[in-house]
Coordinates of C-alpha atoms in Angstrom, one line a residue:
X875 CA 145.7 -110.9 -43.9
X876 CA 148.6 -111.4 -46.4
X877 CA 150.8 -108.8 -47.9
X878 CA 149.3 -109.6 -51.3
X879 CA 145.7 -109.1 -50.0
X880 CA 146.7 -105.8 -48.4
X881 CA 148.5 -104.6 -51.6
X882 CA 145.5 -105.6 -53.8
X883 CA 143.1 -103.7 -51.5
X884 CA 145.3 -100.6 -51.5
X885 CA 145.7 -100.7 -55.3
X886 CA 142.1 -99.6 -55.5
X887 CA 142.8 -96.3 -53.9
X888 CA 143.8 -93.7 -56.6
X889 CA 146.7 -91.6 -55.6
X890 CA 148.4 -88.5 -57.1
X891 CA 152.0 -89.0 -58.3
X892 CA 154.8 -86.7 -57.1
X893 CA 158.6 -86.6 -57.6
X894 CA 160.4 -86.0 -54.3
X895 CA 163.8 -84.3 -54.7
X896 CA 166.6 -83.3 -52.5
X897 CA 170.2 -82.1 -53.0
X898 CA 172.9 -84.2 -51.3
X899 CA 175.6 -81.7 -50.2
X900 CA 179.2 -82.2 -51.1
X901 CA 181.1 -84.4 -48.6
X902 CA 184.0 -81.8 -48.4
X903 CA 184.0 -78.1 -49.2
X904 CA 186.9 -78.6 -51.7
X905 CA 185.6 -81.9 -53.1
X906 CA 183.2 -82.7 -55.9
X907 CA 179.8 -80.9 -55.8
X908 CA 176.8 -82.7 -54.3
X909 CA 174.3 -84.8 -56.1
X910 CA 170.6 -84.3 -56.9
X911 CA 168.4 -87.2 -55.8
X912 CA 164.8 -88.0 -56.9
X913 CA 162.1 -90.5 -56.0
X914 CA 158.6 -91.2 -57.3
X915 CA 156.0 -91.3 -54.5
X916 CA 152.3 -91.9 -54.3
X917 CA 152.0 -91.7 -50.5
X918 CA 151.9 -87.9 -50.3
X919 CA 149.3 -85.7 -48.6
X920 CA 148.5 -82.4 -47.1
X921 CA 148.6 -82.5 -43.2
X922 CA 147.9 -79.0 -42.0
X923 CA 147.1 -75.5 -43.3
X924 CA 148.3 -73.7 -40.3
X925 CA 151.2 -74.3 -40.2
X926 CA 151.4 -75.6 -43.8
X927 CA 152.6 -79.2 -43.5
X928 CA 152.8 -82.1 -45.9
X929 CA 153.7 -85.8 -45.4
X930 CA 155.5 -88.2 -47.6
X931 CA 156.0 -91.9 -46.8
X932 CA 159.5 -93.3 -47.6
X933 CA 160.7 -96.9 -47.6
X934 CA 162.9 -97.3 -44.6
X935 CA 166.6 -97.5 -45.6
X936 CA 165.9 -96.2 -49.1
X937 CA 168.3 -93.6 -50.5
X938 CA 165.8 -90.8 -50.0
X939 CA 165.0 -91.9 -46.5
X940 CA 168.8 -91.9 -45.6
X941 CA 169.3 -88.5 -47.3
X942 CA 166.4 -86.8 -45.6
X943 CA 167.6 -88.1 -42.2
X944 CA 170.6 -85.8 -42.8
X945 CA 169.4 -83.1 -45.2
X946 CA 166.3 -81.3 -43.8
X947 CA 165.5 -79.4 -47.1
X948 CA 163.6 -81.1 -49.9
X949 CA 160.9 -80.5 -52.6
X950 CA 157.9 -82.1 -54.2
X951 CA 156.8 -81.7 -57.8
X952 CA 153.2 -82.7 -58.4
X953 CA 153.4 -84.5 -61.8
X954 CA 151.0 -83.8 -64.6
X955 CA 149.4 -86.5 -66.8
X956 CA 152.0 -85.9 -69.5
X957 CA 154.9 -86.7 -67.1
X958 CA 154.3 -90.5 -66.8
X959 CA 157.8 -91.1 -68.2
X960 CA 159.4 -89.1 -65.3
X961 CA 157.4 -91.1 -62.7
X962 CA 158.4 -94.4 -64.3
X963 CA 162.1 -93.4 -64.5
X964 CA 162.4 -92.5 -60.8
X965 CA 160.4 -95.5 -59.7
X966 CA 162.8 -98.1 -61.3
X967 CA 164.6 -100.5 -59.1
X968 CA 168.3 -100.9 -59.8
X969 CA 168.3 -97.7 -61.8
X970 CA 171.3 -95.7 -63.1
X971 CA 172.5 -92.7 -61.3
X972 CA 170.0 -89.9 -60.6
X973 CA 172.3 -87.4 -62.3
X974 CA 171.7 -89.2 -65.6
X975 CA 167.9 -89.5 -64.9
X976 CA 167.6 -85.7 -64.5
X977 CA 169.7 -85.1 -67.7
X978 CA 166.9 -84.4 -70.2
X979 CA 164.2 -83.2 -67.8
X980 CA 163.5 -79.5 -67.6
X981 CA 163.9 -78.2 -64.1
X982 CA 164.8 -75.2 -61.9
X983 CA 166.6 -75.3 -58.6
X984 CA 164.4 -74.2 -55.7
X985 CA 165.7 -71.0 -54.1
X986 CA 164.7 -72.1 -50.6
X987 CA 165.5 -75.9 -50.7
X988 CA 168.2 -76.1 -53.4
X989 CA 166.3 -79.2 -54.6
X990 CA 165.2 -79.6 -58.3
X991 CA 161.7 -78.6 -59.2
X992 CA 160.4 -80.3 -62.4
X993 CA 159.3 -78.1 -65.2
X994 CA 155.8 -78.7 -66.4
X995 CA 154.7 -80.0 -63.0
X996 CA 151.2 -78.8 -61.8
X997 CA 152.7 -77.4 -58.6
X998 CA 155.9 -77.6 -56.6
X999 CA 156.5 -77.3 -52.8
X1000 CA 159.8 -76.6 -51.1
X1001 CA 159.9 -78.1 -47.6
X1002 CA 161.9 -78.5 -44.4
X1003 CA 161.6 -81.6 -42.3
X1004 CA 159.5 -81.0 -39.2
X1005 CA 159.2 -84.6 -38.0
X1006 CA 160.2 -88.1 -38.9
X1007 CA 157.9 -90.9 -37.7
X1008 CA 158.9 -94.6 -38.0
X1009 CA 155.9 -96.6 -39.3
X1010 CA 156.4 -100.3 -40.0
X1011 CA 158.8 -100.6 -42.9
X1012 CA 158.5 -96.9 -43.8
X1013 CA 159.3 -93.5 -42.4
X1014 CA 156.7 -90.8 -42.5
X1015 CA 158.4 -87.5 -43.2
X1016 CA 156.4 -84.4 -42.2
X1017 CA 157.6 -81.3 -43.8
X1018 CA 156.8 -77.6 -43.3
X1019 CA 156.1 -76.0 -46.6
X1020 CA 158.4 -73.0 -47.0
X1021 CA 157.5 -72.0 -50.6
X1022 CA 155.0 -73.0 -53.2
X1023 CA 155.1 -72.6 -57.0
X1024 CA 152.2 -73.0 -59.5
X1025 CA 154.2 -73.1 -62.7
X1026 CA 151.5 -74.8 -64.9
X1027 CA 147.8 -74.8 -65.1
X1028 CA 147.7 -77.1 -68.1
X1029 CA 146.5 -80.7 -68.0
X1030 CA 145.4 -82.9 -65.2
X1031 CA 147.2 -84.8 -62.5
X1032 CA 149.1 -88.0 -63.0
X1033 CA 147.4 -90.7 -61.0
X1034 CA 148.3 -94.2 -59.8
X1035 CA 145.5 -96.8 -59.7
X1036 CA 145.5 -100.6 -59.8
X1037 CA 149.2 -100.7 -60.4
X1038 CA 149.3 -98.4 -63.4
X1039 CA 149.7 -94.7 -64.1
X1040 CA 146.5 -93.1 -65.2
X1041 CA 144.9 -89.7 -65.8
X1042 CA 141.5 -88.2 -65.2
X1043 CA 138.9 -88.5 -67.9

């Protein structure tokens, strides 16, 4: 089977869209403050209720993969159908700095993780890495959920299906 055949088959599985965020700490205590990093993901799922665990798949060697290898605290914002622009912005290849990408997006900083939680998201989870599992050209990061927020009940989820963002209905 070719990569194209596999990609075409998997494009027929609808997936929810999330924004994974983490705060990269400052390199030195007296240096510039750390940076906020974000990444759009569709390979995200619940793993366990007791203990509460989730899983996100990260491209090996990506900025988020490298950061989460060092920073155990991170967050996930489950994007609503009205947040397609956020998903597209953080999925761009060769994009500008994440600091500029977050500039006009409403958010709060998670009290537990220090990561940004997107305003208007359907839900947000703050996590601590429990396991990292190499899997082909990706790393599966399993996180223990430390806190959950349900800031919005409006609208439906943002979905990814057949290579495009979609919504229910």
